[in-house]
Short mmCIF file of C-alpha atoms and ligand atoms in Angstrom, two decimals:
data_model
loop_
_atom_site.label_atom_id
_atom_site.label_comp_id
_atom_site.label_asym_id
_atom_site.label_seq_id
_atom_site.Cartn_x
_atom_site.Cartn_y
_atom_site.Cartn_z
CA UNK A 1 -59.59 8.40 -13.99
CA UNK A 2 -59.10 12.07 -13.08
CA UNK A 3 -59.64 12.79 -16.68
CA UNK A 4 -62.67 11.12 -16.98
CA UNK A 5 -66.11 13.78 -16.26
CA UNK A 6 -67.00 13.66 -12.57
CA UNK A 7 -70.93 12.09 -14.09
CA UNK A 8 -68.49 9.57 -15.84
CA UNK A 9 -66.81 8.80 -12.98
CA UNK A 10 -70.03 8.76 -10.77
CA UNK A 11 -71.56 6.22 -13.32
CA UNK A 12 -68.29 3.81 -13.56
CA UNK A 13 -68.36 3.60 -9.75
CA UNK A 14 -72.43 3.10 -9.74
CA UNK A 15 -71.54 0.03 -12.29
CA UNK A 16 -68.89 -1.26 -10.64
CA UNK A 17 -70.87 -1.37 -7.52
CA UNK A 18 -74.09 -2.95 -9.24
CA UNK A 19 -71.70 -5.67 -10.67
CA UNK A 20 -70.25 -6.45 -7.86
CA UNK A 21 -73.20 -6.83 -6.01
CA UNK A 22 -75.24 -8.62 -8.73
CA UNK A 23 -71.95 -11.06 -8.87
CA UNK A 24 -72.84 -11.30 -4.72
CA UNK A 25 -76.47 -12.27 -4.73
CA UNK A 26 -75.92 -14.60 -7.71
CA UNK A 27 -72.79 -16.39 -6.23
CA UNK A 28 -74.34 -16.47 -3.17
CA UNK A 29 -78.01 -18.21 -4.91
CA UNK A 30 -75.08 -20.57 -6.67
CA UNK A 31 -74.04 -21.78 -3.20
CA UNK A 32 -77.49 -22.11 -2.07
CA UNK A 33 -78.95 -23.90 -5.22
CA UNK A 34 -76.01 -26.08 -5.28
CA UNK A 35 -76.32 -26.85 -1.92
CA UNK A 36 -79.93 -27.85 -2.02
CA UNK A 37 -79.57 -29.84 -5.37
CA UNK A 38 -77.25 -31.89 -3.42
CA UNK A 39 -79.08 -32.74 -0.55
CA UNK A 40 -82.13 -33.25 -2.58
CA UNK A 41 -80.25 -35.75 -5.03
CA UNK A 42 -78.63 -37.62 -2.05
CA UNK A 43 -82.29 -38.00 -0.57
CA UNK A 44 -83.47 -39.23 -3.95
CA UNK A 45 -80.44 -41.31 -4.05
CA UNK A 46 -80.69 -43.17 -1.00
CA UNK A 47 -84.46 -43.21 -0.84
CA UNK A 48 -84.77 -45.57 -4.41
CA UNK A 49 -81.82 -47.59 -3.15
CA UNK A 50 -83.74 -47.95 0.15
CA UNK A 51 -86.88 -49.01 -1.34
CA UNK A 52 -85.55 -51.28 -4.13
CA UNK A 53 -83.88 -53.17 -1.83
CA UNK A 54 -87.30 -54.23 -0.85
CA UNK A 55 -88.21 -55.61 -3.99
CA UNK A 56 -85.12 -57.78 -4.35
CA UNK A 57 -86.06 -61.57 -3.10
CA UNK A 58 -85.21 -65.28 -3.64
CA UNK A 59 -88.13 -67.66 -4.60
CA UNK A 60 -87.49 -71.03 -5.55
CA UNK A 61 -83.64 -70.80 -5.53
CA UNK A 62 -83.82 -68.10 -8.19
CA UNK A 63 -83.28 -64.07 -7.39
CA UNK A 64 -86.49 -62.34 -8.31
CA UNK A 65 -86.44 -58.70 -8.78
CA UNK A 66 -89.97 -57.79 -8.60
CA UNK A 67 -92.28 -55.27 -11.16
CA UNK A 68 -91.94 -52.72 -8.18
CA UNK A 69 -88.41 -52.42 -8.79
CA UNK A 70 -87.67 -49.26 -10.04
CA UNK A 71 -84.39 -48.70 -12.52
CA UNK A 72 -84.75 -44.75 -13.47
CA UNK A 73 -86.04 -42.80 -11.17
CA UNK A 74 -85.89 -38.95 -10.33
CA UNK A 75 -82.35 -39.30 -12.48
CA UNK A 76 -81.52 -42.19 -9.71
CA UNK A 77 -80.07 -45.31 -11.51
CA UNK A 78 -80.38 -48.21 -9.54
CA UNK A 79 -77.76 -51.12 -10.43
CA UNK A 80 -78.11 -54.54 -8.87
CA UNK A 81 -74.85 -56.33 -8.58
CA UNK A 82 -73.78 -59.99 -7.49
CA UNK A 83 -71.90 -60.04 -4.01
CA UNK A 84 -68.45 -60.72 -6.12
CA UNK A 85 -69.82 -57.60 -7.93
CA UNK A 86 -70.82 -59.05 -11.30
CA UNK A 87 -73.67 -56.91 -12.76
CA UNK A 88 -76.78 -58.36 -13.15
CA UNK A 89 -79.37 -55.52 -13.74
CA UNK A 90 -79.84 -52.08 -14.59
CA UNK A 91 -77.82 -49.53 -16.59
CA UNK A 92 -74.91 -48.08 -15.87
CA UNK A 93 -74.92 -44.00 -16.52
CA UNK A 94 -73.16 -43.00 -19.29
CA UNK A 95 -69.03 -41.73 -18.11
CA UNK A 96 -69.46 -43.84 -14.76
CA UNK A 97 -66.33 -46.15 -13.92
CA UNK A 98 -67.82 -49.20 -14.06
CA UNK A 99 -65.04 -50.38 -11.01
CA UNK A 100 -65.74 -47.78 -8.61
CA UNK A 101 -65.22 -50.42 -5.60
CA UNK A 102 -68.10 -50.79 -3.34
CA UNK A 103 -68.86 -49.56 0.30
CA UNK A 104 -72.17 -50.03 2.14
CA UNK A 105 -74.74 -48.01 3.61
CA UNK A 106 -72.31 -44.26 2.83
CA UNK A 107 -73.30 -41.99 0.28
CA UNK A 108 -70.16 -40.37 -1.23
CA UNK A 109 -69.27 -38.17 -3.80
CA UNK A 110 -67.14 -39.45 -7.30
CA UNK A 111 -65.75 -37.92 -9.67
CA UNK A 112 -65.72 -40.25 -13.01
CA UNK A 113 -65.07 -39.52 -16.74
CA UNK A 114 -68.70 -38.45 -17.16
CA UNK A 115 -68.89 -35.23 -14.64
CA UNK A 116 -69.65 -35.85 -10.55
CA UNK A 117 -71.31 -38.84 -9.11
CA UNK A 118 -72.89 -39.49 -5.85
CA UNK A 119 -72.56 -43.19 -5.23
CA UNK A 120 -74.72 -45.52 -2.62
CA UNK A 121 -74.81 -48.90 -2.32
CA UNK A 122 -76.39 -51.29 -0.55
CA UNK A 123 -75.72 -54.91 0.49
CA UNK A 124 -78.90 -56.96 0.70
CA UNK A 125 -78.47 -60.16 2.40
CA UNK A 126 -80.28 -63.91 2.60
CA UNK A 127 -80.33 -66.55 5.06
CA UNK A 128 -79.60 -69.40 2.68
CA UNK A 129 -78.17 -67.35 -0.64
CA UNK A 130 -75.60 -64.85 -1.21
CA UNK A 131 -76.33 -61.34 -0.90
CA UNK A 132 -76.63 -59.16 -3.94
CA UNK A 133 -75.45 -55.67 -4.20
CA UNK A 134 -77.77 -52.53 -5.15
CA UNK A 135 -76.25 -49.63 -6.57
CA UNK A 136 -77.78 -46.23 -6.54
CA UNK A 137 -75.72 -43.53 -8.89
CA UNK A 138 -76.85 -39.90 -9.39
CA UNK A 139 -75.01 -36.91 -11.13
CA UNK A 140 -74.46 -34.41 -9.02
CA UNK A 141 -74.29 -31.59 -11.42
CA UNK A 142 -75.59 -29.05 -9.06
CA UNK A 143 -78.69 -27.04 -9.75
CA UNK A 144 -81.43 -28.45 -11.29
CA UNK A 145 -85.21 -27.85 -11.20
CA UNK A 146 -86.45 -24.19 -10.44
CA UNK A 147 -83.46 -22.80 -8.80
CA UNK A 148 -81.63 -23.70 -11.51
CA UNK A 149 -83.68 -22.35 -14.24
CA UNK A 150 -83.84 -19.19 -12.05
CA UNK A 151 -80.25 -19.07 -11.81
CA UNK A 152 -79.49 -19.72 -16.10
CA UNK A 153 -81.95 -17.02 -16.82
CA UNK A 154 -80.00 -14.77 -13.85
CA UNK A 155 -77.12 -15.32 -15.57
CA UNK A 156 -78.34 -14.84 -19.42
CA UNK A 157 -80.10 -11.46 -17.81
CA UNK A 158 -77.26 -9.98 -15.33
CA UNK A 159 -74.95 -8.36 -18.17
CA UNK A 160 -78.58 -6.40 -19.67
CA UNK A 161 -79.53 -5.62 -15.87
CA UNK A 162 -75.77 -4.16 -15.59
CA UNK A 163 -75.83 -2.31 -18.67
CA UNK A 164 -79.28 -0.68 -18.09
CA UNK A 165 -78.34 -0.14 -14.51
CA UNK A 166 -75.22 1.26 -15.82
CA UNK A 167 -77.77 3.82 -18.60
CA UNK A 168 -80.27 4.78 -15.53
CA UNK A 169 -77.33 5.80 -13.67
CA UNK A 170 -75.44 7.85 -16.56
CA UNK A 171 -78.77 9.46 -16.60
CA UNK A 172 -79.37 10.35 -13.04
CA UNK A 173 -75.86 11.47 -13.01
CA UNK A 174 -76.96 13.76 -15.91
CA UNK A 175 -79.53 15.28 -14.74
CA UNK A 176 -77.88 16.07 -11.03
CA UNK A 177 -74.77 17.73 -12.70
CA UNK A 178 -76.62 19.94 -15.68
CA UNK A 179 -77.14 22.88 -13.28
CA UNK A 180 -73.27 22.87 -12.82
CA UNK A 181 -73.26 23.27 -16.70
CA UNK A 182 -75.37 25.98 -16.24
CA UNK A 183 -73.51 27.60 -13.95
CA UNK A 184 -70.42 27.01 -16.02
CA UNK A 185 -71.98 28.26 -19.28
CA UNK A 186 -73.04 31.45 -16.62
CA UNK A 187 -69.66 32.05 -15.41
CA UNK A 188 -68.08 31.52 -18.91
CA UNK A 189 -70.53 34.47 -20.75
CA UNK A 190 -69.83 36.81 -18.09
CA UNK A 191 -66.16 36.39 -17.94
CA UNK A 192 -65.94 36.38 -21.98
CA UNK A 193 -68.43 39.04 -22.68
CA UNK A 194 -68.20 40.94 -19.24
CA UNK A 195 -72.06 40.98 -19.10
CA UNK A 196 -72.04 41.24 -15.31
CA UNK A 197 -75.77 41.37 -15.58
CA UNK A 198 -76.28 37.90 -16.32
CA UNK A 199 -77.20 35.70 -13.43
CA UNK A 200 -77.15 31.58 -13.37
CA UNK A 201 -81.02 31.65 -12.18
CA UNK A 202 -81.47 28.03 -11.06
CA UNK A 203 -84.65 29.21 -9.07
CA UNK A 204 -86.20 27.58 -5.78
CA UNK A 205 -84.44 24.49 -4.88
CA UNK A 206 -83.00 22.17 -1.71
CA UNK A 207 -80.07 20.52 -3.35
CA UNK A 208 -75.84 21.59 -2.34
CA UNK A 209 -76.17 23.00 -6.43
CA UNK A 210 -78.98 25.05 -6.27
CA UNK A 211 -77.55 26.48 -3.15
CA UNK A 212 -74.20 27.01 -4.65
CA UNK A 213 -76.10 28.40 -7.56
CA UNK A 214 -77.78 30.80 -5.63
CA UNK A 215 -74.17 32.04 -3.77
CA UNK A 216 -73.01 32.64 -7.52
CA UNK A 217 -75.50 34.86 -8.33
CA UNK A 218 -75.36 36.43 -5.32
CA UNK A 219 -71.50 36.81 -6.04
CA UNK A 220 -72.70 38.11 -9.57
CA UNK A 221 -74.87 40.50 -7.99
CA UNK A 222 -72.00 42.17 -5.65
CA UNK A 223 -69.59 42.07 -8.38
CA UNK A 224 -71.93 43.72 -10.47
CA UNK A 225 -72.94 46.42 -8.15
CA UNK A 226 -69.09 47.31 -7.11
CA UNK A 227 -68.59 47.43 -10.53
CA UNK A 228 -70.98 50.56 -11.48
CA UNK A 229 -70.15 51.72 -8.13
CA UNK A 230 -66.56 52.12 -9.67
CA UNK A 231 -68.10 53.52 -12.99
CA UNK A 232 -70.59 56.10 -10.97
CA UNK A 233 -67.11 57.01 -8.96
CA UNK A 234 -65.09 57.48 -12.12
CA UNK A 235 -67.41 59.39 -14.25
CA UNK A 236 -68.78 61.58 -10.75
CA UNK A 237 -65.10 62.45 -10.51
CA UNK A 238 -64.08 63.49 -14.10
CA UNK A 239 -67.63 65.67 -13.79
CA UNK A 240 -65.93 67.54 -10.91
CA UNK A 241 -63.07 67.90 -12.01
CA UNK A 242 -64.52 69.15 -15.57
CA UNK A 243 -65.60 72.06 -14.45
CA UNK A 244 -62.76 74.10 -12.58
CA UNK A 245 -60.57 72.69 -15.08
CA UNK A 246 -62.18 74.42 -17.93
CA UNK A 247 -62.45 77.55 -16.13
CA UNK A 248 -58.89 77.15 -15.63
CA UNK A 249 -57.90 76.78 -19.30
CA UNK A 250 -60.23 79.28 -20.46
CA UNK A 251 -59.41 81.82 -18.38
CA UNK A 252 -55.39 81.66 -18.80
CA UNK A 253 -56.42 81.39 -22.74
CA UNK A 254 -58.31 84.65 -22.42
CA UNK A 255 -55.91 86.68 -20.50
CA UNK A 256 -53.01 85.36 -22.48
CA UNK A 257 -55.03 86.34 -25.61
CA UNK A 258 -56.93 89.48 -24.35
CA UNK A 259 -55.79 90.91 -21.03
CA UNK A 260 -53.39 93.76 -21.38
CA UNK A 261 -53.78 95.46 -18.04
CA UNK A 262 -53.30 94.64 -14.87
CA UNK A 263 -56.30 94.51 -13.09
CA UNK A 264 -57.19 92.08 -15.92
CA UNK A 265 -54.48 89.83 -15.40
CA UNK A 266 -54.79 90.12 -11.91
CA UNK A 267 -59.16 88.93 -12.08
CA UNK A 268 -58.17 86.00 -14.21
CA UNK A 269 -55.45 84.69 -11.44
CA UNK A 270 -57.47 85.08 -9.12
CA UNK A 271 -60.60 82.96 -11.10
CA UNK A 272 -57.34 80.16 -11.52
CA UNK A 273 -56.48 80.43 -8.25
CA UNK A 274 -60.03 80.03 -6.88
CA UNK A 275 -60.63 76.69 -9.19
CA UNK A 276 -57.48 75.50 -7.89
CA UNK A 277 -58.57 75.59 -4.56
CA UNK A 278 -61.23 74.35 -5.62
CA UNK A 279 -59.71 71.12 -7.15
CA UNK A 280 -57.36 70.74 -4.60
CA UNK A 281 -59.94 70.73 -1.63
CA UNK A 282 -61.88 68.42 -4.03
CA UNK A 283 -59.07 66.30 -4.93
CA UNK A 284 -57.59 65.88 -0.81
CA UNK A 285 -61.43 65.49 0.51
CA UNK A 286 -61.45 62.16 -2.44
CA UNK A 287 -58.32 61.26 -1.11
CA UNK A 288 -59.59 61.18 2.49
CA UNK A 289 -62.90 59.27 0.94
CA UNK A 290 -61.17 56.52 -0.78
CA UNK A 291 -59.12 55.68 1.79
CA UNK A 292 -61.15 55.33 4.50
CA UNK A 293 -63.62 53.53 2.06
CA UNK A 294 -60.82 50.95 0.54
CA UNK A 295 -59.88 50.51 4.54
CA UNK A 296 -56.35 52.55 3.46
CA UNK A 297 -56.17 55.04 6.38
CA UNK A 298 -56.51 52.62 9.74
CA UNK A 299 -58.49 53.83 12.51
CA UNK A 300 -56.49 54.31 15.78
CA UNK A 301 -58.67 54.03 18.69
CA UNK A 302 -57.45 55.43 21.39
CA UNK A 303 -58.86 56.04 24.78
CA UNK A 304 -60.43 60.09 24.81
CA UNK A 305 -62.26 62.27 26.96
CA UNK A 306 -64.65 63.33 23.84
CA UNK A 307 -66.44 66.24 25.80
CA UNK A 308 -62.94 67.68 26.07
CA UNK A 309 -62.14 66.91 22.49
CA UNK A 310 -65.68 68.25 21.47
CA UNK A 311 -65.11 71.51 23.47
CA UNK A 312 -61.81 72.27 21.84
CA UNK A 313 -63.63 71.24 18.08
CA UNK A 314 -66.27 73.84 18.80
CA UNK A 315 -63.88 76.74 20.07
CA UNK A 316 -61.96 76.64 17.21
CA UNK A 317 -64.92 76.81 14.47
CA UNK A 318 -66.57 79.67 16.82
CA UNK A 319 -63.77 81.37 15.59
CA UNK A 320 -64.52 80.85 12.00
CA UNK A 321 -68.63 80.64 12.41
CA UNK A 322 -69.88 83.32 9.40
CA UNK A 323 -72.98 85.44 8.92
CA UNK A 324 -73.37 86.20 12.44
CA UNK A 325 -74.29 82.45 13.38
CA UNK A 326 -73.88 81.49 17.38
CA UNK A 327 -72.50 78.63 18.10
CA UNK A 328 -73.96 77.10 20.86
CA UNK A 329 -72.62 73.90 23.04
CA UNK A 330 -74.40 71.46 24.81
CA UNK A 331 -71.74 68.86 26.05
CA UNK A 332 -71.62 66.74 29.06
CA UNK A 333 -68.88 66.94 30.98
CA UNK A 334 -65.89 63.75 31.32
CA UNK A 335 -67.60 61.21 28.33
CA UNK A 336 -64.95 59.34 27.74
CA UNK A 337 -64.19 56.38 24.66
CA UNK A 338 -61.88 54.74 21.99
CA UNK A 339 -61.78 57.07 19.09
CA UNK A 340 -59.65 57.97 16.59
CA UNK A 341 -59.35 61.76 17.79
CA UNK A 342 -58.75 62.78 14.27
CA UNK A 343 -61.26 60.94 12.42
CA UNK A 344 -63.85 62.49 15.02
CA UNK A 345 -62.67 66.35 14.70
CA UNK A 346 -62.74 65.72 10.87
CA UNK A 347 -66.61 64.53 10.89
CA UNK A 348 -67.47 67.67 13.40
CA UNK A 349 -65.69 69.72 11.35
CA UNK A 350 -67.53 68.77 8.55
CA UNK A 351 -71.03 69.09 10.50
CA UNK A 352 -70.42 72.16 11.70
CA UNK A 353 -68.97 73.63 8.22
CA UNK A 354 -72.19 72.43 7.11
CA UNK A 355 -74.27 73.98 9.45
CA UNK A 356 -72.72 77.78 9.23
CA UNK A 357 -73.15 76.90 5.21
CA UNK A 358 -76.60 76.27 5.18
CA UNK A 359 -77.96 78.18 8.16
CA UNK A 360 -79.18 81.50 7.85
CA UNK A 361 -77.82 84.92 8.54
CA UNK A 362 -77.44 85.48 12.17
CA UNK A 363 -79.22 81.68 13.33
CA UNK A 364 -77.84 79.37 15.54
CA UNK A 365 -76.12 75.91 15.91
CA UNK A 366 -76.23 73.94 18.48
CA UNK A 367 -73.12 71.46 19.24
CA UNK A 368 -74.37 68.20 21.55
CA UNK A 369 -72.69 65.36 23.18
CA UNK A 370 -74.64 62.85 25.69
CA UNK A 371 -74.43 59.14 27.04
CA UNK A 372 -76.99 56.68 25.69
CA UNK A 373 -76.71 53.84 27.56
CA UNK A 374 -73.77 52.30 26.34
CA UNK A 375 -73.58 54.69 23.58
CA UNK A 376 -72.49 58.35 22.53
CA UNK A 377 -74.83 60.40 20.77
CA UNK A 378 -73.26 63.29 19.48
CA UNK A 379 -75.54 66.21 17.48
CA UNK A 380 -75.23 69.34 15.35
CA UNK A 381 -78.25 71.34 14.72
CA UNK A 382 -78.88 74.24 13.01
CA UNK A 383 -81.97 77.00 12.01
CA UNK A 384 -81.04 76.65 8.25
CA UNK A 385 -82.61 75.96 5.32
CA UNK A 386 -83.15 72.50 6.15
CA UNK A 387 -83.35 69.46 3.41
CA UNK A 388 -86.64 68.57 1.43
CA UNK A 389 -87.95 65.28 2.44
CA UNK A 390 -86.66 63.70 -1.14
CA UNK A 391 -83.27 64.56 -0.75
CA UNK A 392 -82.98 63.30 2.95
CA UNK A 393 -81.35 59.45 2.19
CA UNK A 394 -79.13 60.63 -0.48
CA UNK A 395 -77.21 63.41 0.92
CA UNK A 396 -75.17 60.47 2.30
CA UNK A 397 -73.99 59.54 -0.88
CA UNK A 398 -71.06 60.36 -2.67
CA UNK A 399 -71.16 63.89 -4.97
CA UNK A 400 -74.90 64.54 -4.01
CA UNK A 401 -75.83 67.33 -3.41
CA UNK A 402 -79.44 68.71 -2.86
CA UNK A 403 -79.17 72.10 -4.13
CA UNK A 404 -75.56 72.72 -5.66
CA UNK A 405 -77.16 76.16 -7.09
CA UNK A 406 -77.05 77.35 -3.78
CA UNK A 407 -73.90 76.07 -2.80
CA UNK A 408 -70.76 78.99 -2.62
CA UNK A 409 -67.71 78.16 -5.11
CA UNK A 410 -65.51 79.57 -2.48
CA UNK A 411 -66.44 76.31 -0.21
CA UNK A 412 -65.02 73.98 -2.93
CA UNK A 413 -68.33 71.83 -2.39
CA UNK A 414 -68.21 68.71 -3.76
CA UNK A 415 -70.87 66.50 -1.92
CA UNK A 416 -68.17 64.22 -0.45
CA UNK A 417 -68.65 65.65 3.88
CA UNK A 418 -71.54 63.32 4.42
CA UNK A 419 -70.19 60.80 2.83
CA UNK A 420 -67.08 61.00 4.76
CA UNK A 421 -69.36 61.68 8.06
CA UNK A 422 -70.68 58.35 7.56
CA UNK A 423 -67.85 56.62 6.98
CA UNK A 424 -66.20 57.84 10.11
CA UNK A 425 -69.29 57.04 12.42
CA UNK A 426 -68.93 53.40 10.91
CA UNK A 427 -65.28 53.14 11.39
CA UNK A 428 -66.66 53.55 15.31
CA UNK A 429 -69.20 50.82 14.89
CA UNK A 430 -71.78 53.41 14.45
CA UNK A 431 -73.98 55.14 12.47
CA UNK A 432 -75.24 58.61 11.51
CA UNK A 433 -79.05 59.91 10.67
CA UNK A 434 -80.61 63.18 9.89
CA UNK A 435 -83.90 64.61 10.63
CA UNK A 436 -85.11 67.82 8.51
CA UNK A 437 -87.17 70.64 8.28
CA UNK A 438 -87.26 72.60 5.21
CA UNK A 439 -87.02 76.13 6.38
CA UNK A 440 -86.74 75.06 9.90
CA UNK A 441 -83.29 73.51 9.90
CA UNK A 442 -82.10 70.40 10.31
CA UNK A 443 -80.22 68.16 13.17
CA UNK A 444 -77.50 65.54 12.52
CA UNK A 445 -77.04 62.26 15.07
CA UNK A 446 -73.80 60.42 15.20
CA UNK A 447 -74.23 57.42 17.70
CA UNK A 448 -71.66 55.00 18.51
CA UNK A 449 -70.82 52.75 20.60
CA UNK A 450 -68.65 53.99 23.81
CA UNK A 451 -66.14 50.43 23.68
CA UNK A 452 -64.76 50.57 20.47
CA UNK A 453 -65.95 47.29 17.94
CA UNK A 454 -63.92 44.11 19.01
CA UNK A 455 -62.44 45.82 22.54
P1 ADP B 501 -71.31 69.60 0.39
O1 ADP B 501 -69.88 69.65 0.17
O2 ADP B 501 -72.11 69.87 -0.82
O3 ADP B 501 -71.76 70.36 1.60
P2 ADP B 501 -72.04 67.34 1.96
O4 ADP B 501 -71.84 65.89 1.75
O5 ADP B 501 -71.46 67.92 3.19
O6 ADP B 501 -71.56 68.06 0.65
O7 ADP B 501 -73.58 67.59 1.96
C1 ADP B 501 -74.39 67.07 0.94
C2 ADP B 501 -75.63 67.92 0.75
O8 ADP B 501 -76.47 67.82 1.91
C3 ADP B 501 -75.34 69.39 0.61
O9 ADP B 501 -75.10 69.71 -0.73
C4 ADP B 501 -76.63 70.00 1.10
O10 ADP B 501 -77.58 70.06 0.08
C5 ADP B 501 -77.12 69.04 2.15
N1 ADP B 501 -76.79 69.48 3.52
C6 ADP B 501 -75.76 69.09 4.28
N2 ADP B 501 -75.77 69.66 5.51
C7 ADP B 501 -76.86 70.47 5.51
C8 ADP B 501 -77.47 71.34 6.50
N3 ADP B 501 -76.93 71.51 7.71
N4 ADP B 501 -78.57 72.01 6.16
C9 ADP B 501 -79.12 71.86 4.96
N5 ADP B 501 -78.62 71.05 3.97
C10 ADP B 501 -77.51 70.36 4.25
#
């Protein structure tokens, strides 16, 4: 059975079921004709016995047996017997034991050479004469008349009604199972020619299929988008990587090839040594990325006074703030919650980098921390350049970067501190926004929750 197709299966079951039932309803019409043929040919039975014996008389010393007497009637053969049970009219049915003894007045069931019998006799009696027994003998071969038309034709018809039952149901079954073909045929393409683009498309529908369907191509769809996500990632960082690489190579190639003093060999070290830096901040800041994206490094909440932890953050980069920028702080005192103290200096640290990097010579930044309800909102804003309007949603993603023409080398840029940024306010169950000026500056919002997700 477990071999069989589950539609197979379905429509075996669905046959089995219609037989059985079909067998039901026509065993149970079997009983039912049966039992009315039998009460209708005892009725006739005893009803011509009954009124023959009315037409059985003696005149003038003789028996008469009157024209009214009826012989055949309604399959009813009426016998008429002496009382020492000679015969002496009528005809005995064919296969009926001629010495079936007699009783009087019962109707009773025999069973004779010639099939089933129901028997009734009937003494009649005479003042001044012997009596003379009547006979009354039926077959009682169970359905006749409608009912048992009805029932031979059921009978002749039941195996077609089964077997076209049995085709309407293959059918049904079909048509119910072909969008699990479908989304067979869908899963087979994409796993054989890893087309992640193609989708099972059932469409609109209410059935358990469509919906399943529907959670495939949605499947499809995630698969498909992690999928370029991993391509974008891979080919973003061989592009970054490109680039101070080649410097690399070309510059040991010329010194090796060229440089004779030392002021030359000395420039082209120090060109190495600043793409190095650069791939190594590049390379450390993708570590940090992909870890915290792939759920690698665990955030450990812990409980922190972040005004405290903010303060500290801020002394430390006033130290390294370039181009004559002031660092300004705006922090409420005692805000405590569960951070992961390191997670939250990195995404400052990143803020505020940005800030001195793209604010102008001798501006301002201006380091916030508030309660919002029950939320922190922490803020770095700076006098900058600001961000055009376009660029705005995408600085969040990975390697973008609005301008990289007027980003320093010596920073070893990459476009990964937003990214990171945002992935740290989510690890706190929070989120981070930007609002922009071009020319003006710009101001970025980290809010997140003071308890910590799931505390
Ligand atoms: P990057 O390493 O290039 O700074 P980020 O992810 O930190 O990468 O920033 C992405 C881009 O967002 C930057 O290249 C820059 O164009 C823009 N940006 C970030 N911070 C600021 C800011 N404070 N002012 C203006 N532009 C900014």
């Amino acid at each position: 059975m477990k071999r069989l197709s589950i539609k197979m299966r379905v429509t075996l079951w669905y046959t089995l079921l219609m037989l059985l039932l079909s067998a039901l309803v026509l065993g149970f019409m079997v009983f039912i004709s049966e039992h009315i043929a039998q009460s209708d040919a005892q009725e006739a039975l005893v009803q011509g016995v009954d009124a023959n014996m009315e037409e059985v008389e003696y005149e003038d010393g003789e028996l008469d047996i009157e024209g009214d007497f009826i012989y055949l009637k309604n399959g009813v053969s009426t016998l008429v017997y002496s009382q020492d049970h000679q015969l002496m009219g009528g005809y005995l049915p064919a296969g009926f034991a001629s010495d079936e003894p007699f009783v009087d007045g019962t109707v009773r069931g025999v069973q004779s050479d010639g099939g089933q019998f129901y028997v009734y006799d009937r003494l009649v009696t005479f003042k001044k004469h012997d009596g003379v027994w009547l006979r009354g003998i039926v077959q009682a071969d169970g359905s006749t008349g409608i009912m048992g038309t009805v029932l031979k034709a059921a009978f002749v018809l039941l195996p077609f009604i089964v077997l076209l039952a049995s085709l309407v149901g293959y059918q049904i079954a079909r048509n119910s199972f072909r969008p699990v073909e479908r989304i067979t045929r869908a899963a087979n393409a994409i796993s054989e020619g890893s087309d992640l683009s193609r989708r099972i498309g059932l469409g609109e529908g209410k059935d358990e299929l469509y919906g399943l369907a529907a959670a495939f191509d949605h499947m499809f769809s995630r698969l498909e988008a992690s999928f370029e996500e991993e391509k974008r990632f891979t080919a973003d960082v061989s592009h970054e990587l490109r680039t101070p690489t080649a410097v690399i190579l070309s510059q040991c190639e010329y010194a090796l090839a060229h440089a004779s003093t030392q002021e030359e060999y000395r420039a082209a070290l120090e060109a190495v040594n600043r793409q190095a830096f650069r791939m190594s901040r590049l390379i450390s800041r993708l570590l940090a990325f992909t870890r915290l994206e792939q759920g690698v490094e665990k955030a450990e909440f812990e409980e922190t006074d972040v005004s405290e932890l903010m303060t500290m953050i801020c002394e430390e980069q006033k130290s390294i703030a370039g181009k004559g920028i002031a660092l300004w702080q705006e922090i409420e005192p005692g805000l405590h919650a569960a951070v992961d103290r390191t997670l939250i200096t990195r995404l400052l640290d990143n803020l505020i980098a940005n800030a001195y990097q793209y604010g102008k010579e001798k501006g301002n930044v201006w380091v916030g921390l508030r309660r919002d309800n029950d939320m922190l909102r922490i803020t770095v804003k700076d006098d900058g350049i600001g961000i055009p309007a376009e660029h705005l949603d995408k600085i969040w993603n990975r390697f973008y970067q609005a301008d990289p023409a007027r980003i320093a080398d010596e920073k070893g840029s990459a476009g990964l501190g937003l990214a990171i940024t945002k992935q740290i306010a989510k690890l706190h169950g929070g989120d981070a926004t930007v609002e922009s000026t071009p020319g003006e500056g710009s101001l970025f919002i980290i809010t997140f929750p003071i308890k910590k997700r799931g505390a």
